[in-house]
Amino acid sequence: MKSTTSGKRIAFVLLSIFTVMLVLSMFSYDGVSMQVAGENVHGFSGFSGFVLACGIGMLALFLALSVTGIILTGVAILLCIVFGVVLGSLALALLPLLFPVLLVVGLVAIFSKRKSV
């Protein structure tokens, strides 16, 4: 079944509802105030400062989590490379053990009868 609403439309509707609820919540407070440099900031400027501080906090959280994800991805890639190098060196170390097997296979190939067409 195909959905008629896109993800962008749903995100816009949710953002609009959140913004309206945020603005309506401003009127439920009797005295919104913040202290900036020891002075009280009242009214809309205090509320705007609070919203700005929340936005900066969310941006900092997003950047911190994304940087952490990038670092973990880099470590995972490094560990995959180290694992490949270890397996390659193990294969090179075990290569002399294959020499007798290769001799037998070569001798069988040399002395086997070939059918010519």
Coordinates of N, CA and C in Angstrom, one line a residue:
M1 N 0.8 -1.2 0.0 CA 0.0 0.0 0.0 C 0.9 1.2 0.0
K2 N 0.6 2.2 -0.9 CA 1.4 3.4 -1.0 C 0.9 4.5 -0.1
S3 N 1.9 5.1 0.6 CA 1.5 6.2 1.5 C 1.3 7.5 0.7
T4 N 0.3 8.3 1.1 CA 0.1 9.5 0.4 C 0.9 10.7 1.0
T5 N 1.4 10.6 2.2 CA 2.2 11.7 2.8 C 3.6 11.3 2.8
S6 N 4.4 12.3 2.5 CA 5.9 12.1 2.4 C 6.5 12.3 3.8
G7 N 7.8 11.9 3.9 CA 8.5 12.1 5.2 C 8.7 13.5 5.5
K8 N 8.9 14.3 4.4 CA 9.2 15.8 4.6 C 7.9 16.4 5.2
R9 N 6.8 16.0 4.7 CA 5.5 16.7 5.1 C 5.3 16.3 6.6
I10 N 5.5 15.1 6.9 CA 5.3 14.7 8.3 C 6.3 15.4 9.2
A11 N 7.5 15.6 8.8 CA 8.5 16.3 9.6 C 8.1 17.7 9.8
F12 N 7.6 18.4 8.7 CA 7.2 19.7 8.8 C 6.0 19.9 9.7
V13 N 5.0 19.0 9.6 CA 3.9 19.1 10.5 C 4.3 18.9 12.0
L14 N 5.2 17.9 12.3 CA 5.6 17.8 13.6 C 6.4 19.0 14.1
L15 N 7.2 19.6 13.3 CA 8.0 20.8 13.7 C 7.0 21.9 13.9
S16 N 6.0 22.0 13.1 CA 5.0 23.1 13.3 C 4.2 22.9 14.6
I17 N 3.8 21.7 14.9 CA 3.1 21.4 16.1 C 4.0 21.7 17.3
F18 N 5.3 21.3 17.2 CA 6.2 21.6 18.3 C 6.4 23.1 18.5
T19 N 6.5 23.8 17.4 CA 6.7 25.3 17.5 C 5.5 26.0 18.2
V20 N 4.3 25.6 17.7 CA 3.1 26.2 18.3 C 3.0 25.8 19.8
M21 N 3.3 24.6 20.1 CA 3.2 24.3 21.6 C 4.2 25.0 22.4
L22 N 5.4 25.3 21.8 CA 6.4 26.0 22.5 C 6.0 27.4 22.7
V23 N 5.4 28.0 21.7 CA 5.0 29.4 21.8 C 3.8 29.5 22.8
L24 N 2.9 28.6 22.8 CA 1.8 28.6 23.7 C 2.2 28.3 25.2
S25 N 3.3 27.5 25.3 CA 3.8 27.3 26.7 C 4.4 28.6 27.2
M26 N 4.9 29.5 26.4 CA 5.4 30.7 26.9 C 4.4 31.5 27.7
F27 N 3.1 31.5 27.3 CA 2.1 32.2 28.0 C 1.7 31.6 29.3
S28 N 2.0 30.4 29.5 CA 1.6 29.7 30.7 C 2.5 30.1 31.9
Y29 N 3.7 30.7 31.6 CA 4.6 31.1 32.7 C 4.3 32.5 33.0
D30 N 4.3 32.8 34.3 CA 4.0 34.1 34.8 C 5.2 35.0 34.6
G31 N 6.4 34.6 35.0 CA 7.5 35.4 34.8 C 8.7 34.6 34.3
V32 N 8.9 34.6 33.0 CA 10.0 33.9 32.5 C 11.2 34.8 32.6
S33 N 12.2 34.3 33.3 CA 13.4 35.2 33.5 C 14.7 34.3 33.5
M34 N 15.7 34.9 33.1 CA 17.1 34.2 33.1 C 18.0 35.2 33.7
Q35 N 19.1 34.7 34.3 CA 20.1 35.6 34.7 C 21.3 35.5 33.8
V36 N 21.6 36.6 33.2 CA 22.7 36.7 32.3 C 23.7 37.8 32.8
A37 N 24.9 37.4 33.2 CA 25.9 38.3 33.7 C 25.4 39.0 35.0
G38 N 24.6 38.3 35.8 CA 24.1 38.8 37.1 C 22.9 39.7 37.0
E39 N 22.3 39.9 35.8 CA 21.1 40.7 35.6 C 20.0 39.8 35.1
N40 N 18.8 40.1 35.6 CA 17.6 39.3 35.2 C 17.1 39.8 33.8
V41 N 16.8 38.8 33.0 CA 16.3 39.1 31.7 C 14.9 38.5 31.7
H42 N 13.9 39.4 31.5 CA 12.5 39.0 31.6 C 11.8 38.9 30.2
G43 N 10.6 38.3 30.2 CA 9.7 38.3 29.1 C 10.2 37.5 27.9
F44 N 9.9 38.0 26.8 CA 10.2 37.3 25.5 C 11.7 37.0 25.3
S45 N 12.5 38.0 25.7 CA 14.0 37.8 25.5 C 14.5 36.7 26.4
G46 N 13.9 36.6 27.6 CA 14.4 35.5 28.5 C 13.9 34.1 27.9
F47 N 12.7 34.1 27.4 CA 12.2 32.8 26.8 C 13.0 32.5 25.6
S48 N 13.3 33.5 24.8 CA 14.1 33.3 23.6 C 15.5 32.8 23.9
G49 N 16.1 33.3 25.0 CA 17.4 32.9 25.4 C 17.4 31.4 25.8
F50 N 16.3 31.1 26.5 CA 16.2 29.7 26.9 C 16.1 28.7 25.7
V51 N 15.2 29.1 24.7 CA 15.1 28.3 23.5 C 16.4 28.3 22.8
L52 N 17.1 29.4 22.7 CA 18.4 29.4 22.0 C 19.4 28.5 22.7
A53 N 19.4 28.5 24.0 CA 20.3 27.6 24.8 C 20.0 26.1 24.6
C54 N 18.7 25.8 24.5 CA 18.3 24.4 24.2 C 18.7 24.0 22.8
G55 N 18.6 24.9 21.8 CA 19.0 24.6 20.5 C 20.5 24.4 20.4
I56 N 21.3 25.2 21.1 CA 22.7 25.1 21.1 C 23.1 23.8 21.7
G57 N 22.4 23.4 22.8 CA 22.7 22.1 23.4 C 22.4 20.9 22.5
M58 N 21.2 21.0 21.8 CA 20.9 19.9 20.8 C 22.0 19.8 19.7
L59 N 22.4 21.0 19.2 CA 23.4 21.0 18.2 C 24.7 20.4 18.7
A60 N 25.1 20.7 19.9 CA 26.3 20.2 20.5 C 26.2 18.7 20.7
L61 N 25.0 18.2 21.1 CA 24.8 16.8 21.3 C 24.9 16.1 19.9
F62 N 24.3 16.6 18.9 CA 24.3 16.0 17.6 C 25.8 16.0 17.0
L63 N 26.5 17.0 17.2 CA 27.9 17.0 16.7 C 28.8 16.0 17.5
A64 N 28.5 16.0 18.8 CA 29.3 15.0 19.6 C 29.1 13.6 19.2
L65 N 27.8 13.3 19.0 CA 27.4 11.9 18.6 C 27.9 11.6 17.2
S66 N 27.9 12.5 16.3 CA 28.3 12.3 15.0 C 29.9 12.1 14.9
V67 N 30.6 12.9 15.7 CA 32.0 12.8 15.7 C 32.4 11.4 16.4
T68 N 31.7 11.0 17.4 CA 32.0 9.8 18.0 C 31.7 8.6 17.1
G69 N 30.6 8.7 16.3 CA 30.4 7.7 15.3 C 31.4 7.6 14.2
I70 N 31.9 8.8 13.8 CA 33.0 8.8 12.8 C 34.3 8.1 13.4
I71 N 34.6 8.4 14.6 CA 35.8 7.8 15.2 C 35.6 6.3 15.4
L72 N 34.4 5.9 15.8 CA 34.2 4.4 15.9 C 34.3 3.7 14.6
T73 N 33.8 4.4 13.5 CA 33.9 3.8 12.2 C 35.3 3.7 11.8
G74 N 36.1 4.7 12.0 CA 37.6 4.6 11.7 C 38.3 3.5 12.4
V75 N 38.0 3.4 13.7 CA 38.6 2.3 14.5 C 38.2 0.9 13.9
A76 N 36.9 0.8 13.5 CA 36.5 -0.5 13.0 C 37.2 -0.8 11.7
I77 N 37.4 0.2 10.8 CA 38.1 0.0 9.6 C 39.5 -0.4 9.8
L78 N 40.2 0.3 10.8 CA 41.5 0.0 11.2 C 41.7 -1.5 11.7
L79 N 40.7 -1.9 12.5 CA 40.7 -3.3 13.0 C 40.6 -4.3 11.9
C80 N 39.7 -4.0 10.9 CA 39.6 -4.9 9.8 C 40.9 -5.0 9.0
I81 N 41.6 -3.9 8.8 CA 42.9 -3.9 8.1 C 43.9 -4.7 8.9
V82 N 43.9 -4.5 10.2 CA 44.9 -5.3 11.0 C 44.5 -6.8 11.0
F83 N 43.3 -7.1 11.0 CA 42.9 -8.5 10.9 C 43.3 -9.1 9.6
G84 N 43.1 -8.4 8.5 CA 43.6 -8.9 7.2 C 45.1 -9.1 7.1
V85 N 45.8 -8.1 7.7 CA 47.3 -8.3 7.7 C 47.7 -9.5 8.5
V86 N 47.1 -9.7 9.6 CA 47.4 -10.9 10.5 C 47.1 -12.2 9.7
L87 N 45.9 -12.2 9.0 CA 45.6 -13.4 8.3 C 46.6 -13.6 7.1
G88 N 47.0 -12.5 6.4 CA 47.9 -12.6 5.4 C 49.3 -13.1 5.8
S89 N 49.8 -12.6 7.0 CA 51.1 -13.0 7.5 C 51.0 -14.5 7.9
L90 N 49.9 -14.9 8.5 CA 49.7 -16.3 8.9 C 49.7 -17.2 7.6
A91 N 49.1 -16.8 6.6 CA 49.1 -17.6 5.3 C 50.5 -17.7 4.8
L92 N 51.3 -16.6 4.8 CA 52.7 -16.6 4.3 C 53.5 -17.5 5.2
A93 N 53.3 -17.5 6.5 CA 54.0 -18.3 7.4 C 53.8 -19.8 7.2
L94 N 52.5 -20.1 6.8 CA 52.2 -21.5 6.6 C 52.5 -22.0 5.2
L95 N 52.9 -21.1 4.3 CA 53.2 -21.5 2.9 C 54.2 -22.6 2.7
P96 N 55.3 -22.6 3.5 CA 56.3 -23.7 3.4 C 55.7 -25.1 3.7
L97 N 54.7 -25.1 4.5 CA 54.0 -26.4 4.8 C 53.3 -27.0 3.5
L98 N 53.0 -26.1 2.6 CA 52.3 -26.6 1.4 C 53.3 -27.2 0.3
F99 N 54.6 -27.0 0.5 CA 55.6 -27.4 -0.5 C 55.6 -28.9 -0.8
P100 N 55.5 -29.8 0.2 CA 55.4 -31.2 -0.1 C 54.1 -31.5 -0.9
V101 N 53.0 -30.9 -0.6 CA 51.8 -31.1 -1.3 C 51.9 -30.7 -2.7
L102 N 52.5 -29.5 -2.9 CA 52.7 -29.0 -4.3 C 53.7 -29.9 -5.1
L103 N 54.7 -30.5 -4.5 CA 55.6 -31.5 -5.2 C 54.8 -32.7 -5.6
V104 N 54.0 -33.2 -4.8 CA 53.2 -34.4 -5.1 C 52.2 -34.1 -6.3
V105 N 51.6 -33.0 -6.2 CA 50.6 -32.6 -7.3 C 51.4 -32.4 -8.6
G106 N 52.6 -31.8 -8.5 CA 53.4 -31.6 -9.7 C 53.8 -32.9 -10.3
L107 N 54.3 -33.8 -9.5 CA 54.7 -35.1 -10.0 C 53.6 -35.9 -10.6
V108 N 52.4 -35.8 -10.0 CA 51.2 -36.5 -10.6 C 50.9 -35.9 -11.9
A109 N 51.0 -34.6 -12.0 CA 50.7 -33.9 -13.3 C 51.7 -34.2 -14.4
I110 N 52.9 -34.4 -14.0 CA 53.9 -34.7 -15.0 C 53.8 -36.1 -15.5
F111 N 53.6 -37.1 -14.6 CA 53.6 -38.5 -15.0 C 52.2 -39.0 -15.4
S112 N 51.2 -38.2 -15.3 CA 49.9 -38.7 -15.7 C 49.8 -38.8 -17.2
K113 N 49.0 -39.8 -17.7 CA 48.9 -39.9 -19.2 C 47.9 -38.8 -19.7
R114 N 48.3 -38.1 -20.7 CA 47.4 -37.1 -21.3 C 46.9 -37.7 -22.6
K115 N 45.6 -37.5 -22.7 CA 45.0 -38.0 -24.0 C 45.0 -36.9 -25.0
S116 N 45.6 -37.2 -26.1 CA 45.6 -36.1 -27.2 C 44.4 -36.4 -28.2
V117 N 43.8 -35.4 -28.6 CA 42.7 -35.5 -29.5 C 43.1 -35.6 -31.0

